[in-house]
Amino acid sequence: MEIKKEYAFSALYSAREDKIRYIVIHFTGDSGATAKNEADYFSKNKAAIQSQSSAHYFVDAKDIYKSVPEHNTAWHCGLGNQSGFDTPHHPLYKKCTNNNSIGIEMCIDSKGELKYDTIMNVRSLVRTLMKRYGINAAHVVRHYDVTGKECPNCHFYKKDGKLSDNSLLNNGTWEYFKDL
């Protein structure tokens, strides 16, 4: 698994102050964008700085790009100035934070769905990170589990080429996804 590096503007991350205990899975919500497109945006487009968001990795069906070094904190699982989320009824509210997690953004196709090869690349990356940091499967979570934001809210293609019946916000579908 080759990981390409294209680091985001340093204004989009900070020094890590806590041990890595979680891996948070997101989707970009940017239909048709590749991992390279996303990495380029956060490293070359100064407008990205105003987003006050970042991720450690962007993954698509062909590539994995590291955008923030793991020893730094990416800003991916909070909601900044957005309201209506960050509520205490989500199981990992204030337990999983930017500072104790690694953020992985999955790139979706032009229809807003995950390709099977994207899932396999994410799986490979997640397993590598789990081993490196001693993280168990229960600590591989969705952004939704942390804040309630509907992320990753996408369907995915299974090995047989069929589209999943439910999005990854469905708990059963999420567990199936994690077991692939």
PDB file of N, CA and C in Angstrom, residues 9-105:
ATOM      1  N   PHE A   9      -1.877  22.933   4.441  1.00  0.00           N
ATOM      2  CA  PHE A   9      -1.303  24.121   5.063  1.00  0.00           C
ATOM      3  C   PHE A   9      -1.195  23.871   6.566  1.00  0.00           C
ATOM      4  N   SER A  10      -0.080  24.259   7.163  1.00  0.00           N
ATOM      5  CA  SER A  10       0.125  24.007   8.598  1.00  0.00           C
ATOM      6  C   SER A  10      -0.893  24.743   9.465  1.00  0.00           C
ATOM      7  N   ALA A  11      -1.558  25.736   8.925  1.00  0.00           N
ATOM      8  CA  ALA A  11      -2.611  26.442   9.673  1.00  0.00           C
ATOM      9  C   ALA A  11      -3.842  25.562   9.880  1.00  0.00           C
ATOM     10  N   LEU A  12      -3.873  24.374   9.240  1.00  0.00           N
ATOM     11  CA  LEU A  12      -5.034  23.489   9.325  1.00  0.00           C
ATOM     12  C   LEU A  12      -4.838  22.312  10.273  1.00  0.00           C
ATOM     13  N   TYR A  13      -3.778  22.353  11.050  1.00  0.00           N
ATOM     14  CA  TYR A  13      -3.584  21.317  12.065  1.00  0.00           C
ATOM     15  C   TYR A  13      -2.713  21.866  13.183  1.00  0.00           C
ATOM     16  N   SER A  14      -2.644  21.105  14.262  1.00  0.00           N
ATOM     17  CA  SER A  14      -1.897  21.567  15.435  1.00  0.00           C
ATOM     18  C   SER A  14      -1.108  20.402  16.029  1.00  0.00           C
ATOM     19  N   ALA A  15      -0.305  20.713  17.035  1.00  0.00           N
ATOM     20  CA  ALA A  15       0.477  19.678  17.703  1.00  0.00           C
ATOM     21  C   ALA A  15      -0.456  18.729  18.458  1.00  0.00           C
ATOM     22  N   ARG A  16      -0.161  17.444  18.397  1.00  0.00           N
ATOM     23  CA  ARG A  16      -0.968  16.443  19.107  1.00  0.00           C
ATOM     24  C   ARG A  16      -0.595  16.474  20.589  1.00  0.00           C
ATOM     25  N   GLU A  17      -1.610  16.447  21.424  1.00  0.00           N
ATOM     26  CA  GLU A  17      -1.382  16.501  22.867  1.00  0.00           C
ATOM     27  C   GLU A  17      -1.891  15.267  23.596  1.00  0.00           C
ATOM     28  N   ASP A  18      -2.345  14.262  22.857  1.00  0.00           N
ATOM     29  CA  ASP A  18      -2.927  13.077  23.472  1.00  0.00           C
ATOM     30  C   ASP A  18      -2.539  11.843  22.659  1.00  0.00           C
ATOM     31  N   LYS A  19      -2.624  10.685  23.280  1.00  0.00           N
ATOM     32  CA  LYS A  19      -2.357   9.411  22.620  1.00  0.00           C
ATOM     33  C   LYS A  19      -3.471   9.104  21.605  1.00  0.00           C
ATOM     34  N   ILE A  20      -3.105   8.536  20.472  1.00  0.00           N
ATOM     35  CA  ILE A  20      -4.086   8.155  19.456  1.00  0.00           C
ATOM     36  C   ILE A  20      -4.831   6.912  19.944  1.00  0.00           C
ATOM     37  N   ARG A  21      -6.162   7.046  20.077  1.00  0.00           N
ATOM     38  CA  ARG A  21      -6.996   5.952  20.575  1.00  0.00           C
ATOM     39  C   ARG A  21      -8.155   5.597  19.644  1.00  0.00           C
ATOM     40  N   TYR A  22      -8.418   6.438  18.650  1.00  0.00           N
ATOM     41  CA  TYR A  22      -9.544   6.222  17.740  1.00  0.00           C
ATOM     42  C   TYR A  22      -9.120   6.479  16.306  1.00  0.00           C
ATOM     43  N   ILE A  23      -9.857   5.854  15.400  1.00  0.00           N
ATOM     44  CA  ILE A  23      -9.788   6.160  13.975  1.00  0.00           C
ATOM     45  C   ILE A  23     -11.203   6.550  13.582  1.00  0.00           C
ATOM     46  N   VAL A  24     -11.363   7.745  13.028  1.00  0.00           N
ATOM     47  CA  VAL A  24     -12.685   8.259  12.668  1.00  0.00           C
ATOM     48  C   VAL A  24     -12.817   8.260  11.148  1.00  0.00           C
ATOM     49  N   ILE A  25     -13.879   7.606  10.685  1.00  0.00           N
ATOM     50  CA  ILE A  25     -14.135   7.476   9.253  1.00  0.00           C
ATOM     51  C   ILE A  25     -15.163   8.521   8.819  1.00  0.00           C
ATOM     52  N   HIS A  26     -14.843   9.193   7.729  1.00  0.00           N
ATOM     53  CA  HIS A  26     -15.685  10.243   7.145  1.00  0.00           C
ATOM     54  C   HIS A  26     -15.880   9.947   5.661  1.00  0.00           C
ATOM     55  N   PHE A  27     -16.761  10.694   5.030  1.00  0.00           N
ATOM     56  CA  PHE A  27     -16.775  10.754   3.569  1.00  0.00           C
ATOM     57  C   PHE A  27     -16.700  12.219   3.194  1.00  0.00           C
ATOM     58  N   THR A  28     -16.096  12.498   2.051  1.00  0.00           N
ATOM     59  CA  THR A  28     -15.855  13.892   1.682  1.00  0.00           C
ATOM     60  C   THR A  28     -17.138  14.647   1.351  1.00  0.00           C
ATOM     61  N   GLY A  29     -18.143  13.947   0.856  1.00  0.00           N
ATOM     62  CA  GLY A  29     -19.358  14.628   0.430  1.00  0.00           C
ATOM     63  C   GLY A  29     -19.155  15.408  -0.865  1.00  0.00           C
ATOM     64  N   ASP A  30     -17.991  15.275  -1.460  1.00  0.00           N
ATOM     65  CA  ASP A  30     -17.615  16.005  -2.666  1.00  0.00           C
ATOM     66  C   ASP A  30     -17.639  15.010  -3.841  1.00  0.00           C
ATOM     67  N   SER A  31     -18.818  14.789  -4.386  1.00  0.00           N
ATOM     68  CA  SER A  31     -19.013  13.760  -5.417  1.00  0.00           C
ATOM     69  C   SER A  31     -18.033  13.900  -6.574  1.00  0.00           C
ATOM     70  N   GLY A  32     -17.352  12.797  -6.872  1.00  0.00           N
ATOM     71  CA  GLY A  32     -16.448  12.747  -8.006  1.00  0.00           C
ATOM     72  C   GLY A  32     -15.025  13.206  -7.734  1.00  0.00           C
ATOM     73  N   ALA A  33     -14.766  13.814  -6.601  1.00  0.00           N
ATOM     74  CA  ALA A  33     -13.411  14.274  -6.292  1.00  0.00           C
ATOM     75  C   ALA A  33     -12.535  13.082  -5.920  1.00  0.00           C
ATOM     76  N   THR A  34     -11.291  13.129  -6.331  1.00  0.00           N
ATOM     77  CA  THR A  34     -10.336  12.067  -6.011  1.00  0.00           C
ATOM     78  C   THR A  34      -9.557  12.430  -4.745  1.00  0.00           C
ATOM     79  N   ALA A  35      -8.807  11.460  -4.249  1.00  0.00           N
ATOM     80  CA  ALA A  35      -7.939  11.720  -3.092  1.00  0.00           C
ATOM     81  C   ALA A  35      -6.932  12.818  -3.436  1.00  0.00           C
ATOM     82  N   LYS A  36      -6.418  12.792  -4.645  1.00  0.00           N
ATOM     83  CA  LYS A  36      -5.475  13.839  -5.065  1.00  0.00           C
ATOM     84  C   LYS A  36      -6.159  15.202  -5.108  1.00  0.00           C
ATOM     85  N   ASN A  37      -7.382  15.260  -5.645  1.00  0.00           N
ATOM     86  CA  ASN A  37      -8.118  16.538  -5.666  1.00  0.00           C
ATOM     87  C   ASN A  37      -8.232  17.105  -4.262  1.00  0.00           C
ATOM     88  N   GLU A  38      -8.608  16.243  -3.313  1.00  0.00           N
ATOM     89  CA  GLU A  38      -8.800  16.693  -1.929  1.00  0.00           C
ATOM     90  C   GLU A  38      -7.476  17.129  -1.304  1.00  0.00           C
ATOM     91  N   ALA A  39      -6.432  16.331  -1.497  1.00  0.00           N
ATOM     92  CA  ALA A  39      -5.117  16.697  -0.954  1.00  0.00           C
ATOM     93  C   ALA A  39      -4.629  18.006  -1.563  1.00  0.00           C
ATOM     94  N   ASP A  40      -4.818  18.169  -2.862  1.00  0.00           N
ATOM     95  CA  ASP A  40      -4.424  19.417  -3.528  1.00  0.00           C
ATOM     96  C   ASP A  40      -5.165  20.616  -2.936  1.00  0.00           C
ATOM     97  N   TYR A  41      -6.454  20.456  -2.715  1.00  0.00           N
ATOM     98  CA  TYR A  41      -7.248  21.559  -2.171  1.00  0.00           C
ATOM     99  C   TYR A  41      -6.683  22.029  -0.829  1.00  0.00           C
ATOM    100  N   PHE A  42      -6.392  21.098   0.052  1.00  0.00           N
ATOM    101  CA  PHE A  42      -5.930  21.468   1.397  1.00  0.00           C
ATOM    102  C   PHE A  42      -4.460  21.889   1.434  1.00  0.00           C
ATOM    103  N   SER A  43      -3.719  21.612   0.358  1.00  0.00           N
ATOM    104  CA  SER A  43      -2.303  22.002   0.338  1.00  0.00           C
ATOM    105  C   SER A  43      -2.009  23.188  -0.571  1.00  0.00           C
ATOM    106  N   LYS A  44      -2.917  23.506  -1.491  1.00  0.00           N
ATOM    107  CA  LYS A  44      -2.615  24.542  -2.484  1.00  0.00           C
ATOM    108  C   LYS A  44      -3.632  25.668  -2.549  1.00  0.00           C
ATOM    109  N   ASN A  45      -4.802  25.477  -2.013  1.00  0.00           N
ATOM    110  CA  ASN A  45      -5.861  26.475  -2.112  1.00  0.00           C
ATOM    111  C   ASN A  45      -6.011  27.180  -0.770  1.00  0.00           C
ATOM    112  N   LYS A  46      -5.605  28.431  -0.715  1.00  0.00           N
ATOM    113  CA  LYS A  46      -5.641  29.163   0.562  1.00  0.00           C
ATOM    114  C   LYS A  46      -7.051  29.293   1.137  1.00  0.00           C
ATOM    115  N   ALA A  47      -8.070  29.122   0.304  1.00  0.00           N
ATOM    116  CA  ALA A  47      -9.447  29.153   0.811  1.00  0.00           C
ATOM    117  C   ALA A  47      -9.694  28.007   1.789  1.00  0.00           C
ATOM    118  N   ALA A  48      -8.915  26.927   1.663  1.00  0.00           N
ATOM    119  CA  ALA A  48      -9.059  25.784   2.568  1.00  0.00           C
ATOM    120  C   ALA A  48      -8.805  26.193   4.016  1.00  0.00           C
ATOM    121  N   ILE A  49      -7.944  27.171   4.216  1.00  0.00           N
ATOM    122  CA  ILE A  49      -7.610  27.603   5.580  1.00  0.00           C
ATOM    123  C   ILE A  49      -8.855  28.102   6.298  1.00  0.00           C
ATOM    124  N   GLN A  50      -9.740  28.743   5.579  1.00  0.00           N
ATOM    125  CA  GLN A  50     -10.957  29.262   6.203  1.00  0.00           C
ATOM    126  C   GLN A  50     -11.922  28.154   6.614  1.00  0.00           C
ATOM    127  N   SER A  51     -11.767  26.963   6.049  1.00  0.00           N
ATOM    128  CA  SER A  51     -12.650  25.848   6.411  1.00  0.00           C
ATOM    129  C   SER A  51     -12.401  25.382   7.833  1.00  0.00           C
ATOM    130  N   GLN A  52     -11.198  25.646   8.342  1.00  0.00           N
ATOM    131  CA  GLN A  52     -10.810  25.210   9.689  1.00  0.00           C
ATOM    132  C   GLN A  52     -11.050  23.706   9.860  1.00  0.00           C
ATOM    133  N   SER A  53     -10.828  22.949   8.805  1.00  0.00           N
ATOM    134  CA  SER A  53     -10.971  21.499   8.876  1.00  0.00           C
ATOM    135  C   SER A  53      -9.818  20.849   8.120  1.00  0.00           C
ATOM    136  N   SER A  54      -9.551  19.612   8.481  1.00  0.00           N
ATOM    137  CA  SER A  54      -8.508  18.844   7.812  1.00  0.00           C
ATOM    138  C   SER A  54      -8.712  17.374   8.152  1.00  0.00           C
ATOM    139  N   ALA A  55      -7.938  16.523   7.518  1.00  0.00           N
ATOM    140  CA  ALA A  55      -7.963  15.085   7.797  1.00  0.00           C
ATOM    141  C   ALA A  55      -6.552  14.562   7.612  1.00  0.00           C
ATOM    142  N   HIS A  56      -6.261  13.474   8.268  1.00  0.00           N
ATOM    143  CA  HIS A  56      -4.945  12.872   8.099  1.00  0.00           C
ATOM    144  C   HIS A  56      -4.794  12.229   6.726  1.00  0.00           C
ATOM    145  N   TYR A  57      -5.880  11.595   6.245  1.00  0.00           N
ATOM    146  CA  TYR A  57      -5.824  10.852   4.985  1.00  0.00           C
ATOM    147  C   TYR A  57      -7.048  11.113   4.120  1.00  0.00           C
ATOM    148  N   PHE A  58      -6.823  11.067   2.809  1.00  0.00           N
ATOM    149  CA  PHE A  58      -7.885  11.046   1.800  1.00  0.00           C
ATOM    150  C   PHE A  58      -7.672   9.775   0.987  1.00  0.00           C
ATOM    151  N   VAL A  59      -8.750   9.019   0.795  1.00  0.00           N
ATOM    152  CA  VAL A  59      -8.635   7.718   0.138  1.00  0.00           C
ATOM    153  C   VAL A  59      -9.682   7.598  -0.966  1.00  0.00           C
ATOM    154  N   ASP A  60      -9.236   7.131  -2.139  1.00  0.00           N
ATOM    155  CA  ASP A  60     -10.175   6.808  -3.216  1.00  0.00           C
ATOM    156  C   ASP A  60      -9.857   5.405  -3.729  1.00  0.00           C
ATOM    157  N   ALA A  61     -10.402   5.033  -4.867  1.00  0.00           N
ATOM    158  CA  ALA A  61     -10.236   3.678  -5.396  1.00  0.00           C
ATOM    159  C   ALA A  61      -8.811   3.394  -5.873  1.00  0.00           C
ATOM    160  N   LYS A  62      -8.037   4.437  -6.155  1.00  0.00           N
ATOM    161  CA  LYS A  62      -6.682   4.243  -6.661  1.00  0.00           C
ATOM    162  C   LYS A  62      -5.593   4.681  -5.699  1.00  0.00           C
ATOM    163  N   ASP A  63      -5.849   5.714  -4.904  1.00  0.00           N
ATOM    164  CA  ASP A  63      -4.777   6.338  -4.133  1.00  0.00           C
ATOM    165  C   ASP A  63      -5.142   6.603  -2.675  1.00  0.00           C
ATOM    166  N   ILE A  64      -4.088   6.696  -1.880  1.00  0.00           N
ATOM    167  CA  ILE A  64      -4.184   7.162  -0.495  1.00  0.00           C
ATOM    168  C   ILE A  64      -3.217   8.326  -0.370  1.00  0.00           C
ATOM    169  N   TYR A  65      -3.721   9.446   0.100  1.00  0.00           N
ATOM    170  CA  TYR A  65      -2.883  10.623   0.329  1.00  0.00           C
ATOM    171  C   TYR A  65      -2.884  10.964   1.809  1.00  0.00           C
ATOM    172  N   LYS A  66      -1.685  11.135   2.350  1.00  0.00           N
ATOM    173  CA  LYS A  66      -1.546  11.638   3.717  1.00  0.00           C
ATOM    174  C   LYS A  66      -1.504  13.155   3.615  1.00  0.00           C
ATOM    175  N   SER A  67      -2.397  13.809   4.352  1.00  0.00           N
ATOM    176  CA  SER A  67      -2.520  15.255   4.288  1.00  0.00           C
ATOM    177  C   SER A  67      -2.019  15.935   5.565  1.00  0.00           C
ATOM    178  N   VAL A  68      -2.095  15.227   6.675  1.00  0.00           N
ATOM    179  CA  VAL A  68      -1.608  15.735   7.962  1.00  0.00           C
ATOM    180  C   VAL A  68      -0.771  14.632   8.599  1.00  0.00           C
ATOM    181  N   PRO A  69       0.437  14.937   9.049  1.00  0.00           N
ATOM    182  CA  PRO A  69       1.241  13.909   9.714  1.00  0.00           C
ATOM    183  C   PRO A  69       0.518  13.375  10.958  1.00  0.00           C
ATOM    184  N   GLU A  70       0.621  12.083  11.200  1.00  0.00           N
ATOM    185  CA  GLU A  70      -0.092  11.471  12.324  1.00  0.00           C
ATOM    186  C   GLU A  70       0.309  12.037  13.679  1.00  0.00           C
ATOM    187  N   HIS A  71       1.538  12.528  13.802  1.00  0.00           N
ATOM    188  CA  HIS A  71       1.953  13.086  15.088  1.00  0.00           C
ATOM    189  C   HIS A  71       1.333  14.466  15.347  1.00  0.00           C
ATOM    190  N   ASN A  72       0.570  14.944  14.387  1.00  0.00           N
ATOM    191  CA  ASN A  72      -0.171  16.198  14.549  1.00  0.00           C
ATOM    192  C   ASN A  72      -1.667  15.912  14.638  1.00  0.00           C
ATOM    193  N   THR A  73      -2.411  16.887  15.115  1.00  0.00           N
ATOM    194  CA  THR A  73      -3.864  16.784  15.258  1.00  0.00           C
ATOM    195  C   THR A  73      -4.542  17.440  14.068  1.00  0.00           C
ATOM    196  N   ALA A  74      -5.292  16.635  13.319  1.00  0.00           N
ATOM    197  CA  ALA A  74      -6.127  17.176  12.233  1.00  0.00           C
ATOM    198  C   ALA A  74      -7.464  17.579  12.844  1.00  0.00           C
ATOM    199  N   TRP A  75      -8.145  18.507  12.208  1.00  0.00           N
ATOM    200  CA  TRP A  75      -9.422  19.020  12.717  1.00  0.00           C
ATOM    201  C   TRP A  75     -10.552  18.394  11.908  1.00  0.00           C
ATOM    202  N   HIS A  76     -11.005  17.230  12.359  1.00  0.00           N
ATOM    203  CA  HIS A  76     -11.944  16.455  11.559  1.00  0.00           C
ATOM    204  C   HIS A  76     -13.183  15.969  12.299  1.00  0.00           C
ATOM    205  N   CYS A  77     -13.158  15.839  13.601  1.00  0.00           N
ATOM    206  CA  CYS A  77     -14.334  15.223  14.242  1.00  0.00           C
ATOM    207  C   CYS A  77     -15.061  16.137  15.209  1.00  0.00           C
ATOM    208  N   GLY A  78     -14.749  17.408  15.160  1.00  0.00           N
ATOM    209  CA  GLY A  78     -15.559  18.395  15.861  1.00  0.00           C
ATOM    210  C   GLY A  78     -16.407  19.091  14.820  1.00  0.00           C
ATOM    211  N   LEU A  79     -17.107  20.100  15.228  1.00  0.00           N
ATOM    212  CA  LEU A  79     -17.935  20.817  14.254  1.00  0.00           C
ATOM    213  C   LEU A  79     -17.702  22.311  14.257  1.00  0.00           C
ATOM    214  N   GLY A  80     -16.671  22.740  14.957  1.00  0.00           N
ATOM    215  CA  GLY A  80     -16.358  24.158  14.936  1.00  0.00           C
ATOM    216  C   GLY A  80     -17.550  25.025  15.270  1.00  0.00           C
ATOM    217  N   ASN A  81     -17.916  25.880  14.348  1.00  0.00           N
ATOM    218  CA  ASN A  81     -19.009  26.834  14.578  1.00  0.00           C
ATOM    219  C   ASN A  81     -20.377  26.303  14.187  1.00  0.00           C
ATOM    220  N   GLN A  82     -20.461  25.084  13.658  1.00  0.00           N
ATOM    221  CA  GLN A  82     -21.763  24.540  13.273  1.00  0.00           C
ATOM    222  C   GLN A  82     -22.556  24.201  14.532  1.00  0.00           C
ATOM    223  N   SER A  83     -23.825  24.430  14.497  1.00  0.00           N
ATOM    224  CA  SER A  83     -24.649  24.115  15.659  1.00  0.00           C
ATOM    225  C   SER A  83     -25.589  22.957  15.344  1.00  0.00           C
ATOM    226  N   GLY A  84     -26.186  22.415  16.386  1.00  0.00           N
ATOM    227  CA  GLY A  84     -27.151  21.342  16.205  1.00  0.00           C
ATOM    228  C   GLY A  84     -26.539  19.960  16.312  1.00  0.00           C
ATOM    229  N   PHE A  85     -25.239  19.881  16.441  1.00  0.00           N
ATOM    230  CA  PHE A  85     -24.568  18.595  16.596  1.00  0.00           C
ATOM    231  C   PHE A  85     -23.893  18.608  17.968  1.00  0.00           C
ATOM    232  N   ASP A  86     -22.711  18.057  18.073  1.00  0.00           N
ATOM    233  CA  ASP A  86     -21.955  18.035  19.328  1.00  0.00           C
ATOM    234  C   ASP A  86     -22.873  17.883  20.538  1.00  0.00           C
ATOM    235  N   THR A  87     -23.745  16.921  20.480  1.00  0.00           N
ATOM    236  CA  THR A  87     -24.699  16.731  21.562  1.00  0.00           C
ATOM    237  C   THR A  87     -24.345  15.500  22.379  1.00  0.00           C
ATOM    238  N   PRO A  88     -24.634  15.512  23.662  1.00  0.00           N
ATOM    239  CA  PRO A  88     -24.190  14.442  24.545  1.00  0.00           C
ATOM    240  C   PRO A  88     -24.862  13.095  24.332  1.00  0.00           C
ATOM    241  N   HIS A  89     -25.885  12.994  23.476  1.00  0.00           N
ATOM    242  CA  HIS A  89     -26.509  11.686  23.293  1.00  0.00           C
ATOM    243  C   HIS A  89     -25.742  10.784  22.330  1.00  0.00           C
ATOM    244  N   HIS A  90     -24.697  11.263  21.727  1.00  0.00           N
ATOM    245  CA  HIS A  90     -23.879  10.420  20.858  1.00  0.00           C
ATOM    246  C   HIS A  90     -22.834   9.717  21.718  1.00  0.00           C
ATOM    247  N   PRO A  91     -22.635   8.428  21.480  1.00  0.00           N
ATOM    248  CA  PRO A  91     -21.866   7.607  22.415  1.00  0.00           C
ATOM    249  C   PRO A  91     -20.434   8.056  22.677  1.00  0.00           C
ATOM    250  N   LEU A  92     -19.818   8.723  21.729  1.00  0.00           N
ATOM    251  CA  LEU A  92     -18.421   9.103  21.911  1.00  0.00           C
ATOM    252  C   LEU A  92     -18.221  10.599  22.085  1.00  0.00           C
ATOM    253  N   TYR A  93     -19.306  11.296  22.352  1.00  0.00           N
ATOM    254  CA  TYR A  93     -19.244  12.741  22.569  1.00  0.00           C
ATOM    255  C   TYR A  93     -18.243  13.056  23.686  1.00  0.00           C
ATOM    256  N   LYS A  94     -17.261  13.860  23.369  1.00  0.00           N
ATOM    257  CA  LYS A  94     -16.194  14.295  24.274  1.00  0.00           C
ATOM    258  C   LYS A  94     -15.258  13.172  24.719  1.00  0.00           C
ATOM    259  N   LYS A  95     -15.435  11.962  24.154  1.00  0.00           N
ATOM    260  CA  LYS A  95     -14.501  10.864  24.430  1.00  0.00           C
ATOM    261  C   LYS A  95     -13.518  10.728  23.271  1.00  0.00           C
ATOM    262  N   CYS A  96     -14.055  10.722  22.083  1.00  0.00           N
ATOM    263  CA  CYS A  96     -13.236  10.718  20.877  1.00  0.00           C
ATOM    264  C   CYS A  96     -13.126  12.164  20.427  1.00  0.00           C
ATOM    265  N   THR A  97     -11.915  12.647  20.298  1.00  0.00           N
ATOM    266  CA  THR A  97     -11.686  14.051  19.938  1.00  0.00           C
ATOM    267  C   THR A  97     -10.687  14.134  18.786  1.00  0.00           C
ATOM    268  N   ASN A  98     -10.548  15.315  18.255  1.00  0.00           N
ATOM    269  CA  ASN A  98      -9.524  15.524  17.234  1.00  0.00           C
ATOM    270  C   ASN A  98      -8.153  15.123  17.772  1.00  0.00           C
ATOM    271  N   ASN A  99      -7.930  15.426  19.039  1.00  0.00           N
ATOM    272  CA  ASN A  99      -6.611  15.239  19.641  1.00  0.00           C
ATOM    273  C   ASN A  99      -6.259  13.785  19.921  1.00  0.00           C
ATOM    274  N   ASN A 100      -7.249  12.888  19.991  1.00  0.00           N
ATOM    275  CA  ASN A 100      -6.917  11.483  20.270  1.00  0.00           C
ATOM    276  C   ASN A 100      -7.342  10.551  19.128  1.00  0.00           C
ATOM    277  N   SER A 101      -7.444  11.111  17.929  1.00  0.00           N
ATOM    278  CA  SER A 101      -7.897  10.291  16.806  1.00  0.00           C
ATOM    279  C   SER A 101      -7.174  10.638  15.514  1.00  0.00           C
ATOM    280  N   ILE A 102      -7.309   9.727  14.574  1.00  0.00           N
ATOM    281  CA  ILE A 102      -6.840   9.935  13.203  1.00  0.00           C
ATOM    282  C   ILE A 102      -8.076   9.994  12.320  1.00  0.00           C
ATOM    283  N   GLY A 103      -8.140  10.971  11.443  1.00  0.00           N
ATOM    284  CA  GLY A 103      -9.280  11.146  10.553  1.00  0.00           C
ATOM    285  C   GLY A 103      -8.985  10.665   9.148  1.00  0.00           C
ATOM    286  N   ILE A 104      -9.895   9.824   8.627  1.00  0.00           N
ATOM    287  CA  ILE A 104      -9.772   9.305   7.261  1.00  0.00           C
ATOM    288  C   ILE A 104     -11.010   9.717   6.476  1.00  0.00           C
ATOM    289  N   GLU A 105     -10.795  10.413   5.381  1.00  0.00           N
ATOM    290  CA  GLU A 105     -11.875  10.836   4.492  1.00  0.00           C
ATOM    291  C   GLU A 105     -11.924   9.911   3.284  1.00  0.00           C
TER     292      GLU A 105
END
